[in-house]
PDB file of C-alpha atoms in Angstrom:
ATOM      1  CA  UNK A   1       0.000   0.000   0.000  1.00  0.00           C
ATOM      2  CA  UNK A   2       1.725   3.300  -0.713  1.00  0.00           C
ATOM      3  CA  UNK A   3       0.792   6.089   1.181  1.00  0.00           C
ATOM      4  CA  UNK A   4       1.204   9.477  -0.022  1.00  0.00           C
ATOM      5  CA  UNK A   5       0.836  13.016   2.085  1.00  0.00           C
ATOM      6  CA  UNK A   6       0.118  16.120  -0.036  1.00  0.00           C
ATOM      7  CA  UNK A   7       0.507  19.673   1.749  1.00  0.00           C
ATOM      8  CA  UNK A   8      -0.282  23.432   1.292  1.00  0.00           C
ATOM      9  CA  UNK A   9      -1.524  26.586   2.582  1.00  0.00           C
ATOM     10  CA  UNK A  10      -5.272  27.033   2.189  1.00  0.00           C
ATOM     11  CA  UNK A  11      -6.860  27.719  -0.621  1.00  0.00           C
ATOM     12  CA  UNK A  12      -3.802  27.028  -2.903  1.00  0.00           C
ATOM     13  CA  UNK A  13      -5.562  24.475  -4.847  1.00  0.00           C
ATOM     14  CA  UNK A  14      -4.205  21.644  -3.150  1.00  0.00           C
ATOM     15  CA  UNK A  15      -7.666  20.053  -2.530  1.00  0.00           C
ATOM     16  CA  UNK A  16      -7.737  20.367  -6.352  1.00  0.00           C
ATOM     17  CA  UNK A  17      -5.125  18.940  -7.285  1.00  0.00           C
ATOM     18  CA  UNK A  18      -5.559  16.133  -4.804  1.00  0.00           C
ATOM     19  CA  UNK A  19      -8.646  15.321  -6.047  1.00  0.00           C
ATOM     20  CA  UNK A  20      -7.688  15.385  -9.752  1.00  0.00           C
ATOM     21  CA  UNK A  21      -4.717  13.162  -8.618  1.00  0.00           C
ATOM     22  CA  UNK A  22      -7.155  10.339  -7.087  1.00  0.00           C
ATOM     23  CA  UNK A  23      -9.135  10.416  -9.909  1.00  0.00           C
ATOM     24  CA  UNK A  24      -6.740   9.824 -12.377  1.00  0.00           C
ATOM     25  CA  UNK A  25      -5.014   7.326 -10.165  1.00  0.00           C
ATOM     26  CA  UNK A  26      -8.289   5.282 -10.454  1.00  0.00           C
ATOM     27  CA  UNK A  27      -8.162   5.922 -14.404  1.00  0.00           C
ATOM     28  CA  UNK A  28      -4.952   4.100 -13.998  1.00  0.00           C
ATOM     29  CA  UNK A  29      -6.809   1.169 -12.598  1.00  0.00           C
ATOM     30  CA  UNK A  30      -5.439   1.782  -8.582  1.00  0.00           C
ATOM     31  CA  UNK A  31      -7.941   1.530  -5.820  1.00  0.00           C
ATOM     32  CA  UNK A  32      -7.586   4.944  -4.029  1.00  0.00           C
ATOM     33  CA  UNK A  33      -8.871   5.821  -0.921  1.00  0.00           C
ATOM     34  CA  UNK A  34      -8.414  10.211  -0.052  1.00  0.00           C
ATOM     35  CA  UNK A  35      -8.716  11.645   3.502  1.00  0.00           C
ATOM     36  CA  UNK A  36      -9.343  14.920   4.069  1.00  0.00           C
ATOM     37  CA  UNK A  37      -7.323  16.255   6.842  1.00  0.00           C
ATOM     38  CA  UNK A  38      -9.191  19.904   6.480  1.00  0.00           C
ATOM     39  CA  UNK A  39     -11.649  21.156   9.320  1.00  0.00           C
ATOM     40  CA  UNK A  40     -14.009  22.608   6.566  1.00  0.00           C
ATOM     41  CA  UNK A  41     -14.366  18.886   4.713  1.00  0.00           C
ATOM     42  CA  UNK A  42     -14.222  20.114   1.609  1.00  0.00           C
ATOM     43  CA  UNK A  43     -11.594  17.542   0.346  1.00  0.00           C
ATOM     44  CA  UNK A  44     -13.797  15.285  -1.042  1.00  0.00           C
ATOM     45  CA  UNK A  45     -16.281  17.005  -2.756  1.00  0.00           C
ATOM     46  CA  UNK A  46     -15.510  16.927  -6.260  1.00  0.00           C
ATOM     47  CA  UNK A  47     -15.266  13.406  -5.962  1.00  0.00           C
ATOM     48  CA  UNK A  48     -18.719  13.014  -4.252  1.00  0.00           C
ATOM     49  CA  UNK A  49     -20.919  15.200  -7.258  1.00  0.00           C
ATOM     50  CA  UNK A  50     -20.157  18.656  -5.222  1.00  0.00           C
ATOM     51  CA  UNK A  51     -21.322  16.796  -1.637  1.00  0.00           C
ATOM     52  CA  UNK A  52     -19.935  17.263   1.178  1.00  0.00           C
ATOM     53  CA  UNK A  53     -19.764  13.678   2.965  1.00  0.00           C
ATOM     54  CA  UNK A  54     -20.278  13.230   7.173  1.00  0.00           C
ATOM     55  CA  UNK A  55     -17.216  14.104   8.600  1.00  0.00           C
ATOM     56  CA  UNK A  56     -15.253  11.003  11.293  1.00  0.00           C
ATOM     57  CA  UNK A  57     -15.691  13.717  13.655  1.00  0.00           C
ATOM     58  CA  UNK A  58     -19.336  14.560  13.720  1.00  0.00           C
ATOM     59  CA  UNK A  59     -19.974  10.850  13.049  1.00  0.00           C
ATOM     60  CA  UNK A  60     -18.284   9.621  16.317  1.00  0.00           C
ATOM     61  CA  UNK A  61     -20.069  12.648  18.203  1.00  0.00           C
ATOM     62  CA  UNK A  62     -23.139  11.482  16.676  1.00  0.00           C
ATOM     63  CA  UNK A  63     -23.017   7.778  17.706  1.00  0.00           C
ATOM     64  CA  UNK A  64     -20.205   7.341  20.368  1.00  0.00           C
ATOM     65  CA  UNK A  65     -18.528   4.189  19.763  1.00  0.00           C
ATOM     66  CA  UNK A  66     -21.399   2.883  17.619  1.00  0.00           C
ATOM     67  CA  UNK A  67     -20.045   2.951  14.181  1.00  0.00           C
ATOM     68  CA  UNK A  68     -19.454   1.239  11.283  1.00  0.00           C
ATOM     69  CA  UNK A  69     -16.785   1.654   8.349  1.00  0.00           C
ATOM     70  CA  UNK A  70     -19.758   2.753   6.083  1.00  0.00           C
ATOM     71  CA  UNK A  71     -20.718   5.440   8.289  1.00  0.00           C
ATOM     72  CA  UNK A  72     -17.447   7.457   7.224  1.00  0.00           C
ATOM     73  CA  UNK A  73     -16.185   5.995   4.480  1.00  0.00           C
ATOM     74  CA  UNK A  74     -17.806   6.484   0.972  1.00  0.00           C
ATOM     75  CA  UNK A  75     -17.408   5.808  -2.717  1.00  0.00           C
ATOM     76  CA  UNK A  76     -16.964   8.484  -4.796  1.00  0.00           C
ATOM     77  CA  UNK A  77     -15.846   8.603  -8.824  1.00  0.00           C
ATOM     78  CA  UNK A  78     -15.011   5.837 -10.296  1.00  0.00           C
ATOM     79  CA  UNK A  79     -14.332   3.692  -6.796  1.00  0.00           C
ATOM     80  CA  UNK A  80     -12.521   6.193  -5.136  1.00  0.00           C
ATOM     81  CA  UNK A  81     -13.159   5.438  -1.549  1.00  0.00           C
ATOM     82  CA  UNK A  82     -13.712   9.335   0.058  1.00  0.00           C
ATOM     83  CA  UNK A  83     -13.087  10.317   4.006  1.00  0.00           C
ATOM     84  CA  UNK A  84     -13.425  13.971   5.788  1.00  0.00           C
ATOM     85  CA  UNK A  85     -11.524  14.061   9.251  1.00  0.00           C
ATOM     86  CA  UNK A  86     -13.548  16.790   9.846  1.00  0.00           C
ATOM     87  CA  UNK A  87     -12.605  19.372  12.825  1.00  0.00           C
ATOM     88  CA  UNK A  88     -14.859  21.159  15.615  1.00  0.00           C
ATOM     89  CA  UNK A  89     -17.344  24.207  15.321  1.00  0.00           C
ATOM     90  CA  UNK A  90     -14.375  27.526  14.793  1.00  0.00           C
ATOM     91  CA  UNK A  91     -13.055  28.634  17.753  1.00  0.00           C
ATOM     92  CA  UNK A  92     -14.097  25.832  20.106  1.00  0.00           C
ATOM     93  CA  UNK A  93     -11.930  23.053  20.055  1.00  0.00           C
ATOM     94  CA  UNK A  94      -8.655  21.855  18.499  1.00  0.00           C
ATOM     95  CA  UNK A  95      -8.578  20.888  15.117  1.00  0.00           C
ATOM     96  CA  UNK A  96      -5.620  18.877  14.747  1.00  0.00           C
ATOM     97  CA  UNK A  97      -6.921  17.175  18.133  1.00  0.00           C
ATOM     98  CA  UNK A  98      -9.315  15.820  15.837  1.00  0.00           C
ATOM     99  CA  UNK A  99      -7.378  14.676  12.835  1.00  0.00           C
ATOM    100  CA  UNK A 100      -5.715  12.204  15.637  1.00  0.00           C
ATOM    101  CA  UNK A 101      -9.294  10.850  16.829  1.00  0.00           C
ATOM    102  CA  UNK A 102     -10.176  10.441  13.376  1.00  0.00           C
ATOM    103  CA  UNK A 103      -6.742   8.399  12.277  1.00  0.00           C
ATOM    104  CA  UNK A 104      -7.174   6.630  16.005  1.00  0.00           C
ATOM    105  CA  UNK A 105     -10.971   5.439  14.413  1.00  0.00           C
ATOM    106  CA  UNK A 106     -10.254   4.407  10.993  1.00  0.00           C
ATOM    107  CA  UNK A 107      -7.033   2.490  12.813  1.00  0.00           C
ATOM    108  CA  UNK A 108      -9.724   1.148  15.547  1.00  0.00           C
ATOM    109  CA  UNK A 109     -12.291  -0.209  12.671  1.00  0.00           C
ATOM    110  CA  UNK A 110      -9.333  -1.898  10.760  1.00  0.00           C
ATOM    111  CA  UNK A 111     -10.487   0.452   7.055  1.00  0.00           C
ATOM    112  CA  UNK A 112      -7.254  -0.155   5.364  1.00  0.00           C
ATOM    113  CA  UNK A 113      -7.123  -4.133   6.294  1.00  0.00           C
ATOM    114  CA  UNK A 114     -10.691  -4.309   5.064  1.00  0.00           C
ATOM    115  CA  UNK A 115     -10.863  -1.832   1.833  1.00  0.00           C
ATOM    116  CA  UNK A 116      -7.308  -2.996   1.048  1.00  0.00           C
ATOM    117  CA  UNK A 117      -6.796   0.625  -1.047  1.00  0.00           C
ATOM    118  CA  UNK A 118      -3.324   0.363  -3.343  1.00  0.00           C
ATOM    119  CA  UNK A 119      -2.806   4.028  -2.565  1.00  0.00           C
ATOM    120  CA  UNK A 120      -4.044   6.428   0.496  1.00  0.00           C
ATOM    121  CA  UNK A 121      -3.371  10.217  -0.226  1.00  0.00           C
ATOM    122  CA  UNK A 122      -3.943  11.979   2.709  1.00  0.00           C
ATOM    123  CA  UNK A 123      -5.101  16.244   2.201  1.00  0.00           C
ATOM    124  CA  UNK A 124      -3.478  18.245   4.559  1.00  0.00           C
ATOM    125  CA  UNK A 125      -3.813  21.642   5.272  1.00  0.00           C
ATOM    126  CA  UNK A 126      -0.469  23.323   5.214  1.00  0.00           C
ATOM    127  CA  UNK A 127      -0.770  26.583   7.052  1.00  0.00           C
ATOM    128  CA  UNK A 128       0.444  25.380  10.611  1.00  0.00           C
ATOM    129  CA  UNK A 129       2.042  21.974  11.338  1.00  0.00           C
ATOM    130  CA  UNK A 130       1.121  21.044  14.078  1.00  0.00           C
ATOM    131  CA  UNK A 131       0.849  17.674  16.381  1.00  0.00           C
ATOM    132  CA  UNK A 132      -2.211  17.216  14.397  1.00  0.00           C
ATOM    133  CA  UNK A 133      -1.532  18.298  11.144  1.00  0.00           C
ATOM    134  CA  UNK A 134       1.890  16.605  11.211  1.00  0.00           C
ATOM    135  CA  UNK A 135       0.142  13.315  11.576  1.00  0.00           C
ATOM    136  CA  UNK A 136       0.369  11.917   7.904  1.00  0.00           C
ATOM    137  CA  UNK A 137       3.894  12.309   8.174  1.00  0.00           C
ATOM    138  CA  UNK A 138       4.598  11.033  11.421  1.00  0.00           C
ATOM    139  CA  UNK A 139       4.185   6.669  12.942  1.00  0.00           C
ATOM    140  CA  UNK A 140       4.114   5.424   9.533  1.00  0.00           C
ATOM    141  CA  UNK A 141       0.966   6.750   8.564  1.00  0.00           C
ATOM    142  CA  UNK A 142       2.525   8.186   5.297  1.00  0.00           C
ATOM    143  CA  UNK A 143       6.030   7.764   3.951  1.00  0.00           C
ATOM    144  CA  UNK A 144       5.820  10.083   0.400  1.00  0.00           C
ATOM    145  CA  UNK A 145       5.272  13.532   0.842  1.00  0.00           C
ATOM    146  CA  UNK A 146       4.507  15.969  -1.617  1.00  0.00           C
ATOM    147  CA  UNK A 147       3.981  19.946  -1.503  1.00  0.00           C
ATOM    148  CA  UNK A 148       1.590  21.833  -3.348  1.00  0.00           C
ATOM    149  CA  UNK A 149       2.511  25.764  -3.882  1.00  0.00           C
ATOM    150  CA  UNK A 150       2.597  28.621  -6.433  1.00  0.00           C
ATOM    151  CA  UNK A 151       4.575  31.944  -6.777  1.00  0.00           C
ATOM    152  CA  UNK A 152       2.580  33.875  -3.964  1.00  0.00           C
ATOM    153  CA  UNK A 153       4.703  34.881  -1.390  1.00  0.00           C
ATOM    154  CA  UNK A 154       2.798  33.308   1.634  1.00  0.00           C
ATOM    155  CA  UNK A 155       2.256  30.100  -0.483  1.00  0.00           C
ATOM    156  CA  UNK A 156       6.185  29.582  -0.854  1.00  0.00           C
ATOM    157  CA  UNK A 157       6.405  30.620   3.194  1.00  0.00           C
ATOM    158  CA  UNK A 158       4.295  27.803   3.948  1.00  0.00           C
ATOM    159  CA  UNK A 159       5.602  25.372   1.832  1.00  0.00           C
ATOM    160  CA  UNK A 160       9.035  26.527   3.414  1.00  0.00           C
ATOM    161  CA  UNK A 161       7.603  25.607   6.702  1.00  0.00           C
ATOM    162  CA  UNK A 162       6.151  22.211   5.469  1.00  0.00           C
ATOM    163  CA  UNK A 163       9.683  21.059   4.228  1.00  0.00           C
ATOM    164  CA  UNK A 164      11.375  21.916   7.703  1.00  0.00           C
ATOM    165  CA  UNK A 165       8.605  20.226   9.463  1.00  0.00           C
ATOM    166  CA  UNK A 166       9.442  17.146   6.803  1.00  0.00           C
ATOM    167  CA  UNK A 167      12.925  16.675   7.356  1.00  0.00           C
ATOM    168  CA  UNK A 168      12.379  17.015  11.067  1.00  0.00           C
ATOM    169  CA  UNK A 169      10.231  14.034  10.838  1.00  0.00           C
ATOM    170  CA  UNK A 170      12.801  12.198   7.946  1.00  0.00           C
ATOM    171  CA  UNK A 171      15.514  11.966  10.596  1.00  0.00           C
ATOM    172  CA  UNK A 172      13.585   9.363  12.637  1.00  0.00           C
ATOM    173  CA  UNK A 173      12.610   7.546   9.506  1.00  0.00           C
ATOM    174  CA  UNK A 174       9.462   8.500   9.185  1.00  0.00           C
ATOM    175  CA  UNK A 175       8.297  10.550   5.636  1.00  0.00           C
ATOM    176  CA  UNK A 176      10.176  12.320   3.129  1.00  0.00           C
ATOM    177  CA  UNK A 177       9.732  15.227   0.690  1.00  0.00           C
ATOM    178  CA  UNK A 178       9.344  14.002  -2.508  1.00  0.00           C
ATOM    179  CA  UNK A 179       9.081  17.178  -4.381  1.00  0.00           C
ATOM    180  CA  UNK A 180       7.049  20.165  -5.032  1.00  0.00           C
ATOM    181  CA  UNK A 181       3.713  20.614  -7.379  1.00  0.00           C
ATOM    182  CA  UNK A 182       3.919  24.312  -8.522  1.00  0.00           C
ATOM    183  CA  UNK A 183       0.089  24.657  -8.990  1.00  0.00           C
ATOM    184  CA  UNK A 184       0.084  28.014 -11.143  1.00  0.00           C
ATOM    185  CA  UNK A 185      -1.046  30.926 -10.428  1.00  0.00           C
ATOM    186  CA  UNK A 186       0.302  33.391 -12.872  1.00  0.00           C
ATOM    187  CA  UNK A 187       2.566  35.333 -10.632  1.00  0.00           C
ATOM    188  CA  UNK A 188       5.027  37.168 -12.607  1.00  0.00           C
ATOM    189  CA  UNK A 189       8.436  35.177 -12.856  1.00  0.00           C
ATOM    190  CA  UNK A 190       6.702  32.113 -11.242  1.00  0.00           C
ATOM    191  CA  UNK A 191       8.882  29.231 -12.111  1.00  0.00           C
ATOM    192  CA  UNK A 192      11.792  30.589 -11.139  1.00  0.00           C
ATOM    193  CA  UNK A 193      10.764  32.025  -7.820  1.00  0.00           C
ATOM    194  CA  UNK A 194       9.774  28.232  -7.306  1.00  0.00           C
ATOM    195  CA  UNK A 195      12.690  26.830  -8.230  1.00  0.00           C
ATOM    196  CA  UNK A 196      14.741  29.480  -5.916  1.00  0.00           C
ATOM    197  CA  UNK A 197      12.338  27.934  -3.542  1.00  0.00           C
ATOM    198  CA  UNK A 198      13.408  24.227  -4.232  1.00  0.00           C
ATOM    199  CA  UNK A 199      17.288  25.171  -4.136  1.00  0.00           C
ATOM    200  CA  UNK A 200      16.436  26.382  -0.611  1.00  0.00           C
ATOM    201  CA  UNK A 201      14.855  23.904   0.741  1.00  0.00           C
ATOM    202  CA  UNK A 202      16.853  21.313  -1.395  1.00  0.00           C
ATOM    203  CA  UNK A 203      14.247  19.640  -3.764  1.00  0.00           C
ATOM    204  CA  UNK A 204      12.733  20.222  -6.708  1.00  0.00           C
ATOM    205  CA  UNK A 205       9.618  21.040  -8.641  1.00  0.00           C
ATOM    206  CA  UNK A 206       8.056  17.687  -9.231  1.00  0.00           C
ATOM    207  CA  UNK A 207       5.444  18.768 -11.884  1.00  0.00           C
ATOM    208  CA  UNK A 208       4.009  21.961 -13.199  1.00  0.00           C
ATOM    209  CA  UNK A 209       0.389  22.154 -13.534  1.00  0.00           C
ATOM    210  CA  UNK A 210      -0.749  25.238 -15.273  1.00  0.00           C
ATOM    211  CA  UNK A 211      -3.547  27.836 -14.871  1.00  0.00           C
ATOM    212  CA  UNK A 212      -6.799  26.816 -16.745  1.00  0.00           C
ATOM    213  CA  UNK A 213     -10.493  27.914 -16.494  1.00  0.00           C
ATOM    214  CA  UNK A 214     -11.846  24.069 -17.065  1.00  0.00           C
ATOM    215  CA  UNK A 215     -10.530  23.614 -13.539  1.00  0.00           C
ATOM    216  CA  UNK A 216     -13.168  25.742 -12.175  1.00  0.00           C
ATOM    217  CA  UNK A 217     -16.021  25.194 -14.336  1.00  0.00           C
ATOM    218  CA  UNK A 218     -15.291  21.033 -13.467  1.00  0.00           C
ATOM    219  CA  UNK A 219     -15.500  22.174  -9.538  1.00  0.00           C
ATOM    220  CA  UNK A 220     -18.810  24.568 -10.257  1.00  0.00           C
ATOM    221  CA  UNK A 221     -20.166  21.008 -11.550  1.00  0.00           C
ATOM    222  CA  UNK A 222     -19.136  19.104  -8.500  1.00  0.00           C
ATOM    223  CA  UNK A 223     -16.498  17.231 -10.861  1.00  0.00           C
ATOM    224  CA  UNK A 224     -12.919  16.605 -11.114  1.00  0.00           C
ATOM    225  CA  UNK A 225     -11.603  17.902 -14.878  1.00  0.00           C
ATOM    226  CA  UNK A 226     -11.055  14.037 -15.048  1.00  0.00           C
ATOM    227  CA  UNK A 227     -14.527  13.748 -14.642  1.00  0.00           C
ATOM    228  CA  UNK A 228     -15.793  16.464 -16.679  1.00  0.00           C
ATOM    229  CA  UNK A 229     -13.484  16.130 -19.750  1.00  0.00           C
ATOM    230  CA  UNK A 230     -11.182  13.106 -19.880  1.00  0.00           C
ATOM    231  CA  UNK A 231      -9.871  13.875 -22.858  1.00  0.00           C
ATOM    232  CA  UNK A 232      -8.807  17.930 -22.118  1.00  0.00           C
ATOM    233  CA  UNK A 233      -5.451  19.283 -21.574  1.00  0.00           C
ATOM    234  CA  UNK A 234      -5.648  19.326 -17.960  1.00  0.00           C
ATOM    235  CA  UNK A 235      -7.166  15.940 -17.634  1.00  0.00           C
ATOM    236  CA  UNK A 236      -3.318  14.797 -19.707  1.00  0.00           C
ATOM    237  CA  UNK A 237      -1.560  16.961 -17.058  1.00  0.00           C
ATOM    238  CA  UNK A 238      -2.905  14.933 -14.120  1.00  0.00           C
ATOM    239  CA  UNK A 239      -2.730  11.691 -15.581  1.00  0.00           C
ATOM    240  CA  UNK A 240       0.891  12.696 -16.275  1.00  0.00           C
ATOM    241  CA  UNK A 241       1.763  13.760 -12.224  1.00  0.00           C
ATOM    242  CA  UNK A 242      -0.320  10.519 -11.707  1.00  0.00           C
ATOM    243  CA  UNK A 243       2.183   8.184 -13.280  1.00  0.00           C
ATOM    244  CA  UNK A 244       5.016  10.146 -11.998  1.00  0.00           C
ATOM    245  CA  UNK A 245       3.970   9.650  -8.748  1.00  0.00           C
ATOM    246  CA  UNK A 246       3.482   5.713  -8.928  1.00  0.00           C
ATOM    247  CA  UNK A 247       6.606   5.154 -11.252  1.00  0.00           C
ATOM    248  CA  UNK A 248       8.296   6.767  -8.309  1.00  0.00           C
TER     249      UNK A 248
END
């Protein structure tokens, strides 16, 4: 089973491109399973037909102990098995708190052993890493790690962060940083501000996925692009970082 961690500030498009990824991965003929690691549960979506699916946490507050896989775990396009974390009402509560009780479930109701996914891609928001957050990457829960960012100043800060937090983690042989997605955004002189990035923080830009309007008109749909149009540009693009990632 390979298990994959994708990071990035909010609302870089990481969700996106997470989502895209799954679905092509499942093009490829791999049994995916995604897990949102977001409070706001909006990982999945695009995979569900726009829906946003119960959340581990609100599930488990819901029912106590009394739950089954099928109460958080659902299948979304083309087999991809979908799961929100979830997080508590804003302000009250700690959010990565609940990214552990939600790992500590799906651990506790044996979903990997039973679903028996080829790939888990965990979604994980990028702006702090902490305990919680840092999760994927830490106990063998995932041992690829990948960082989404684009030319924006506070994107590139985060991802900065991300990579220390990484190689913190890599010295007890736990995950490492595979590379960086630059997810465009048409900053001026983007590509190479990344790629000063990647000398810093020695890695490199894994794959370059451009700017493109059928992105957003897929999501306004409740669709992936490899949903909406398999046979675009952008559809090619993913399938492309797809097979990068599993020829890795």
């Amino acid at each position: 089973m390979r298990k994959i961690a994708i990071y990035g500030k909010g609302g870089i498009g990481k969700s996106t491109t997470t989502s895209n990824l799954s679905a092509a991965l499942s093009q490829l003929g791999y049994k995916v399973m995604q897990i949102g690691c977001d409070p706001k549960a909006d990982s999945t979506k695009n995979l569900m037909k726009g829906k946003f699916i119960p959340t581990v946490l609100d599930v488990m507050n819901e029912k106590g102990d009394d739950i089954d896989l099928k109460d958080i775990v659902f299948e979304g396009y083309n087999g991809v098995l979908c799961v929100e974390a979830g997080g508590p009402t804003p302000g009250v509560g700690c959010a990565g708190r609940g990214i552990i009780a939600a790992f500590e479930k799906l651990e506790e109701l044996e979903a990997f052993e039973i679903y028996k996914p080829d790939i888990v891609i965990y979604d994980v928001l990028g702006d702090v890493v902490c305990g919680g957050f840092s999760m994927p990457i830490r106990n063998g829960y995932a041992k690829d790690v990948y960082i989404v960012t684009s030319g924006e100043m506070m994107s590139m800060y985060a991802a900065s962060n991300i990579s220390t937090a990484v190689n913190q983690f890599k010295s007890r042989g736990y995950a490492s940083l595979k590379g960086i997605i630059l997810n465009a955004k048409n900053v001026d002189g983007e590509v190479e501000l990344v790629e000063n990035l990647c000398n810093e923080i020695n890695s490199n830009v894994f794959h370059y996925i451009p700017r493109n309007q059928i992105v957003q008109i897929s999501e306004n749909d409740g669709k992936t692009v490899i949903e909406k149009d398999k046979e675009s540009e952008m559809s090619s693009i993913y399938m492309d970082l797809a097979r990068k990632i599993v020829s890795e």
